[in-house]
Tab-separated table of C-alpha atoms in Angstrom:
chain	number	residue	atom	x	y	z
A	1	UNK	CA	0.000	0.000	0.000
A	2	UNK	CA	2.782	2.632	0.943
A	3	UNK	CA	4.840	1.674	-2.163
A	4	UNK	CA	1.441	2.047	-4.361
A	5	UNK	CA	1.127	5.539	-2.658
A	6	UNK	CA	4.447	6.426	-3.297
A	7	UNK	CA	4.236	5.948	-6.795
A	8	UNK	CA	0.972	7.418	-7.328
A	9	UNK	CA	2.854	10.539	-5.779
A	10	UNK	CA	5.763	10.564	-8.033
A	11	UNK	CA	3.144	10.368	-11.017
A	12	UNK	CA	1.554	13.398	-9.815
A	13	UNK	CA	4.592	15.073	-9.258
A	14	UNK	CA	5.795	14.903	-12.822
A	15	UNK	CA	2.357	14.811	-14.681
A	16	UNK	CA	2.507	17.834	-17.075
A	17	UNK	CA	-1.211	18.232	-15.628
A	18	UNK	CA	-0.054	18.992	-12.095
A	19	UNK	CA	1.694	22.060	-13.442
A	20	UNK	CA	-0.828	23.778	-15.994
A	21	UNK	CA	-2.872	26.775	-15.276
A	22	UNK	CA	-6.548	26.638	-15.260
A	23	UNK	CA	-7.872	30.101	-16.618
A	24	UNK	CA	-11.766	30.822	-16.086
A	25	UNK	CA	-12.444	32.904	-18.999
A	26	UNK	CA	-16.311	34.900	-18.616
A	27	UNK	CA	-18.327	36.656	-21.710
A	28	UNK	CA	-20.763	38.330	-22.617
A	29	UNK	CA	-24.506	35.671	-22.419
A	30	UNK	CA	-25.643	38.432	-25.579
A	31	UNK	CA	-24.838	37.936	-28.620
A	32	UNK	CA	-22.024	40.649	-30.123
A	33	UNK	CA	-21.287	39.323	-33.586
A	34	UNK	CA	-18.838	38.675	-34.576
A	35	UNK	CA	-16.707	38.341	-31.376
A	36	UNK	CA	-19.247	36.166	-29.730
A	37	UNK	CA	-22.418	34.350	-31.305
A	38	UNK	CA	-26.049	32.995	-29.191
A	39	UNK	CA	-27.553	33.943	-26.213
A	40	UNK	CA	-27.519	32.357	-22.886
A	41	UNK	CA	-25.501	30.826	-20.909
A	42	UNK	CA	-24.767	28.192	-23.148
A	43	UNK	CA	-21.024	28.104	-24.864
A	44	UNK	CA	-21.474	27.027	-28.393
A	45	UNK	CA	-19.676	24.010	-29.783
A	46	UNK	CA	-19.676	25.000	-33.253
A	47	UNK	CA	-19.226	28.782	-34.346
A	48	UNK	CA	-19.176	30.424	-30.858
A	49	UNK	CA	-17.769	33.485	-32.509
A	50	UNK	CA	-14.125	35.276	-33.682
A	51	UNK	CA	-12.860	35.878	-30.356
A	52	UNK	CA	-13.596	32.377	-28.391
A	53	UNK	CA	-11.600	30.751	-31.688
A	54	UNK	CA	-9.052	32.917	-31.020
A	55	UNK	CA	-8.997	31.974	-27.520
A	56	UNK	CA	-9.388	28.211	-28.498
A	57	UNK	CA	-6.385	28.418	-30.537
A	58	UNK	CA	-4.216	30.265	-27.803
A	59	UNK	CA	-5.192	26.870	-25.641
A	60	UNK	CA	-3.959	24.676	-27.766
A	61	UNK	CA	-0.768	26.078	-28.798
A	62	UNK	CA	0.019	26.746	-24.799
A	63	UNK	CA	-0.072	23.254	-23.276
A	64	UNK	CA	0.863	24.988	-19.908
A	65	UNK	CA	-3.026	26.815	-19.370
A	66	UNK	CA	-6.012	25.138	-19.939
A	67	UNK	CA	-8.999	27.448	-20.844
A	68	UNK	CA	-12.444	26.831	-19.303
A	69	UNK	CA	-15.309	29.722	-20.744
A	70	UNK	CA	-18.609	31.172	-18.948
A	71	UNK	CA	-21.270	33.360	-19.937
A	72	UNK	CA	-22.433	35.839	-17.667
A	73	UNK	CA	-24.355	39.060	-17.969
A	74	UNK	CA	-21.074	41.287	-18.772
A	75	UNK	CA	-21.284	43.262	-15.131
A	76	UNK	CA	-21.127	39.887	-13.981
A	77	UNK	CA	-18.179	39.347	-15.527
A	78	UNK	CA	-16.429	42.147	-13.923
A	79	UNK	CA	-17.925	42.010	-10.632
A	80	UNK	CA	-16.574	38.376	-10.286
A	81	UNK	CA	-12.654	39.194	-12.362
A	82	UNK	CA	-12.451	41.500	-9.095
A	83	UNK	CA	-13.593	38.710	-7.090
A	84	UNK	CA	-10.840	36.367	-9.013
A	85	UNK	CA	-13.940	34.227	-9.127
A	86	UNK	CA	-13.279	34.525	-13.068
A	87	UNK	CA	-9.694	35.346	-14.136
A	88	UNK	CA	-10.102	36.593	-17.445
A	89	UNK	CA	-12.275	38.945	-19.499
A	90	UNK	CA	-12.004	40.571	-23.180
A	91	UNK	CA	-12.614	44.927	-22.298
A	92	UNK	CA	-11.438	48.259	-23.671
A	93	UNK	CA	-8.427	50.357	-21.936
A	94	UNK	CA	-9.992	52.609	-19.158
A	95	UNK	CA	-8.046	53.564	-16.247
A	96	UNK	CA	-10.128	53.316	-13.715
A	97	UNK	CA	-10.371	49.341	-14.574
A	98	UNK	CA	-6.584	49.197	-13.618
A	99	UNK	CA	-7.456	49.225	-9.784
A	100	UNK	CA	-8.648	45.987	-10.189
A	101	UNK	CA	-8.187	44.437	-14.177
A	102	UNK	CA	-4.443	43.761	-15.769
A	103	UNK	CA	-3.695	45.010	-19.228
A	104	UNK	CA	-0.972	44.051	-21.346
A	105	UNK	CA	1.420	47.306	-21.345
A	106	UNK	CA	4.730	48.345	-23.117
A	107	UNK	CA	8.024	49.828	-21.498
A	108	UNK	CA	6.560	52.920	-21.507
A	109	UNK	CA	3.777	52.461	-19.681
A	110	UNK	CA	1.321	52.610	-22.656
A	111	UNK	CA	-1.334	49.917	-23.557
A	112	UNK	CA	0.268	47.205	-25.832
A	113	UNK	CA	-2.058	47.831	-28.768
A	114	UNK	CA	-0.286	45.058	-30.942
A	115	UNK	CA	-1.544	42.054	-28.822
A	116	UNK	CA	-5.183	43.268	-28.545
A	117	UNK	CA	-7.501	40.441	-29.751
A	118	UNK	CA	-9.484	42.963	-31.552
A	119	UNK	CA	-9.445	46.405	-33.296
A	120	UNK	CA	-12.466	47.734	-34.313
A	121	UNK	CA	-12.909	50.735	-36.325
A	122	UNK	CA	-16.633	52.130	-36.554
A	123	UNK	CA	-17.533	54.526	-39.696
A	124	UNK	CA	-20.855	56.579	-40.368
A	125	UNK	CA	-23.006	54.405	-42.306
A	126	UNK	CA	-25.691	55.471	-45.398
A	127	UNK	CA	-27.050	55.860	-48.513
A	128	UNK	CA	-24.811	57.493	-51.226
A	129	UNK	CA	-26.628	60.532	-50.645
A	130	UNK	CA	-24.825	60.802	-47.166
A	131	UNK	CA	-21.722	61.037	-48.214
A	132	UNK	CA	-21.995	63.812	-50.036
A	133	UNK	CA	-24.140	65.447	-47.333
A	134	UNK	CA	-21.443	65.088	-45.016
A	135	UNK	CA	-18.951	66.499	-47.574
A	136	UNK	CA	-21.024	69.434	-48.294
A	137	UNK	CA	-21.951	70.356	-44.687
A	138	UNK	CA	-25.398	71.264	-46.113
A	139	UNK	CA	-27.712	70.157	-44.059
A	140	UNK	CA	-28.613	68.412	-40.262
A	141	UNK	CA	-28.385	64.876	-39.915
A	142	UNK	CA	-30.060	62.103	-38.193
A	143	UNK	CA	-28.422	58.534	-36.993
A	144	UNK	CA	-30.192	55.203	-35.601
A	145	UNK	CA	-28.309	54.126	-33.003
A	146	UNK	CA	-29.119	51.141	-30.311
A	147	UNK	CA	-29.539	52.032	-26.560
A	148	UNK	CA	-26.327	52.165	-25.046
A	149	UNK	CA	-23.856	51.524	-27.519
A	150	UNK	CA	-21.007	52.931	-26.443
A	151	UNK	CA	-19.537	54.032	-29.348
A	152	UNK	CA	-22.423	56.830	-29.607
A	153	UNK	CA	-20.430	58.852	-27.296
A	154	UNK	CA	-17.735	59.681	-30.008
A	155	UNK	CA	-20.345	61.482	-32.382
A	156	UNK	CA	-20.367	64.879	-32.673
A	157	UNK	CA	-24.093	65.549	-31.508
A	158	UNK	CA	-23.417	69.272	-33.014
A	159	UNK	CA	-23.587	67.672	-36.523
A	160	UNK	CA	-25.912	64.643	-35.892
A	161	UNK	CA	-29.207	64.020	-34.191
A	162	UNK	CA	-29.443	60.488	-32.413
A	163	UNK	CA	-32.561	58.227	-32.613
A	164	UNK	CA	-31.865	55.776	-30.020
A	165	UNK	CA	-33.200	52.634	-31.682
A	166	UNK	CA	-33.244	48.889	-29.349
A	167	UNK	CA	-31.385	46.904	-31.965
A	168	UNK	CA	-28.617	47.407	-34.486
A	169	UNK	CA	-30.988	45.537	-37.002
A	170	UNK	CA	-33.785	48.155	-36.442
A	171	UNK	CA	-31.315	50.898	-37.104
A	172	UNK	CA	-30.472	49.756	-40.267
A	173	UNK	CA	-34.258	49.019	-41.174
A	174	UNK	CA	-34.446	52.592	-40.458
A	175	UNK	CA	-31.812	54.508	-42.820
A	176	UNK	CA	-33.049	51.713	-45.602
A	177	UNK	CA	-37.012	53.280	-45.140
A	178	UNK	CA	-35.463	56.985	-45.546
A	179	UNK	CA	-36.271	57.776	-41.606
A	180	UNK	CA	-33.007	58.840	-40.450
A	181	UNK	CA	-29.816	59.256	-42.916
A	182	UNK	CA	-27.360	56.489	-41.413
A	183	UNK	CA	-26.375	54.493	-38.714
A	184	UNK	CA	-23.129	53.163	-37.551
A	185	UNK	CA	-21.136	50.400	-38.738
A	186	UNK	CA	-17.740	47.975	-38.399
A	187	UNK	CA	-15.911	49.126	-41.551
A	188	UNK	CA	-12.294	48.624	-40.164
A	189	UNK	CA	-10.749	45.183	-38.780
A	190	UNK	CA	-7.432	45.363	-37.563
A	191	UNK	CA	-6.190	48.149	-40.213
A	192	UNK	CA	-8.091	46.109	-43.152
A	193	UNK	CA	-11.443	47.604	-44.797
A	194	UNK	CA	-14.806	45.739	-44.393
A	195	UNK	CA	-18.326	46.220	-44.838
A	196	UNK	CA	-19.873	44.373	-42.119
A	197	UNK	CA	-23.340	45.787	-41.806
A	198	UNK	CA	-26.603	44.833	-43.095
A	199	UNK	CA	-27.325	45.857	-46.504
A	200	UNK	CA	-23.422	46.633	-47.667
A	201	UNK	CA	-23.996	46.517	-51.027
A	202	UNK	CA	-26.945	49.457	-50.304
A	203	UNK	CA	-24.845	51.424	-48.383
A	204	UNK	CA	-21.794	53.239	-47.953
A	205	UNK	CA	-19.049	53.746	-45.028
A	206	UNK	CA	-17.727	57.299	-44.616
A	207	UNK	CA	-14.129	56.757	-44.060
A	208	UNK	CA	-11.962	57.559	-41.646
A	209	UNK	CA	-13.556	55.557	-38.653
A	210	UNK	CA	-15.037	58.224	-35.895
A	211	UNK	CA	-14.127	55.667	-33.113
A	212	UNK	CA	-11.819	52.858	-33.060
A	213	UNK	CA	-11.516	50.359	-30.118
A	214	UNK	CA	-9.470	48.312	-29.209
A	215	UNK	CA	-10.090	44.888	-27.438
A	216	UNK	CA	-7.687	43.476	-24.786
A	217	UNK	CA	-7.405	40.275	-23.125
A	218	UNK	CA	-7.528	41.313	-19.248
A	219	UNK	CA	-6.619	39.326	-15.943
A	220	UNK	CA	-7.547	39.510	-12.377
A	221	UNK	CA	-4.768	41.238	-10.587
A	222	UNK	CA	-4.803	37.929	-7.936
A	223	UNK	CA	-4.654	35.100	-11.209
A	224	UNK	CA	-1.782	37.675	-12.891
A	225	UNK	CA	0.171	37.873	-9.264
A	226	UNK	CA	0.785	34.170	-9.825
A	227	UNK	CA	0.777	33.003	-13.243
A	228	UNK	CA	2.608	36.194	-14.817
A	229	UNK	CA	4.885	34.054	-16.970
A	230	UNK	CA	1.850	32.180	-18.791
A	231	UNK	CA	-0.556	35.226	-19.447
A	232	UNK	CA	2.973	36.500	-20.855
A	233	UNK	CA	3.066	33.748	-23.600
A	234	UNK	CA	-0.953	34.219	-24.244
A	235	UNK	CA	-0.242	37.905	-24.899
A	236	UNK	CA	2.646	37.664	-26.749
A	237	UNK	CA	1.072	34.701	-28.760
A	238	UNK	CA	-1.728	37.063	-29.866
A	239	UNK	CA	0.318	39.073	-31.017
A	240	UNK	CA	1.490	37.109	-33.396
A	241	UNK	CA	-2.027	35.660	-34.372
A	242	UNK	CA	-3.876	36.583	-38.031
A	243	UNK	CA	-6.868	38.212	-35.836
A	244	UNK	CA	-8.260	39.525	-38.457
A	245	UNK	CA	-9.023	36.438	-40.366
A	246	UNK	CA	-11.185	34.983	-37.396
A	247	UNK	CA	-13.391	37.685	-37.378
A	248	UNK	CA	-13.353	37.726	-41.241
A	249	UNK	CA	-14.703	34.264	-41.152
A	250	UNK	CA	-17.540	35.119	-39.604
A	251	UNK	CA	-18.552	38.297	-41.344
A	252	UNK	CA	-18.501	35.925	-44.494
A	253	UNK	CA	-20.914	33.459	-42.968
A	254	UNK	CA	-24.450	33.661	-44.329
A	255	UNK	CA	-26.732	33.827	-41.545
A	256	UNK	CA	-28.036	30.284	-41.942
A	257	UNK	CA	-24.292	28.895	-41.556
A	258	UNK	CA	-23.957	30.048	-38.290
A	259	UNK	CA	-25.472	28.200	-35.114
């Protein structure tokens, strides 16, 4: 019996197992294609969206952490990273998240921006006619926007009136009817052009982007403390990563390919 323990013991001791990382990843239970596709709590099998095959692929090129993924209302999320009940989250640079959320930074103390998992650049989205309305400066302007998107806050409100709308898909529905004049739209991934918004071949993108954001794989301070040298190797793998091709993929997908 003591000699069966003993060996059981040694097996542990050198199992590659005993030494990986278990990382508790938590998103968004809404969908916010492409990053993340369905609702609920539910983690897709098939096509759960660009950023959780991103993530997928990180796990198996780093034998040393083994990803596990929730889906929680996103408040949830954050309430539990500063918990550490959850180690890891997907979230924009704001400074008041460093008291409690770990960002990938350079020498110099600024935001890595080369190892984000995503970079998103939103344009002004209409008819042709908007354009050249926008050019001319000849006239006010209206834009359907969903409830609390949060890239509303970069529009000049001098310039454009906002119709709060409760779905991207009834904005769109909108400018197509001639009730407002445009919308907003994805029209930049990761420095490459795109047109993914309902009706593209309708409508136009007024380049540049207004906003662009910037999506960052982000640790509890607690999980970081300890495994520093792994979430290392994830960020520095991602920054090696085609990105852009993930969410690509998806943008592609007719709606009846994805589940």
């Amino acid at each position: 019996m003591l000699l069966r323990w003993l060996v059981s013991l040694a097996f542990v001791a050198v199992s590659p197992f005993s030494y990986g990382v278990n990382l508790t990843f938590c998103y968004e239970d809404k969908e916010l294609s492409p990053a993340y596709m369905g609702n609920g709590q539910a983690v897709p099998r098939h096509n759960p969206g660009a950023a959780i095959e991103i993530l997928r692929r990180a796990d198996a090129q780093i034998p040393q952490v083994s990803f596990t993924y929730v889906r929680k209302p996103w408040q949830r999320c954050l309430h539990e990273l500063k918990k550490n009940k959850v180690n890891a989250v997907i979230a924009s640079y704001r400074t008041e998240r460093e008291a409690f959320m770990v960002y990938p930074f350079n020498a110099d103390g600024s935001v890595n921006s080369t190892v984000a998992i995503s970079r998103f650049g939103r344009c002004i989205v209409g008819k042709e006619a908007l354009y050249q309305h926008i050019q001319a400066r000849n006239k006010a302007l209206s834009l359907a926007i969903p409830s609390g998107y949060s890239a509303a806050s970069s529009i000049d409100t001098k310039r454009f009136a906002i119709v709060n709308t409760s779905s991207q898909t009834e904005a769109y529905d909108l400018v197509m009817k001639d009730v407002v004049d445009g919308s907003i739209g994805l029209c930049l991934i990761n420095g490459e052009k795109v047109r993914a918004y309902p009706y593209s071949q309708e409508l136009v993108s007024v380049y540049p982007p207004f906003d662009m954001s910037y999506g960052f794989l982000t640790f509890s301070k607690e999980f970081f403390t300890h495994n520093s040298h792994e979430i290392n190797l994830i960020w520095s793998l991602l920054g090696t990563m085609p990105v852009a091709e993930f969410y690509m993929e998806y943008l592609e997908m007719d709606d009846d390919g994805i589940e």
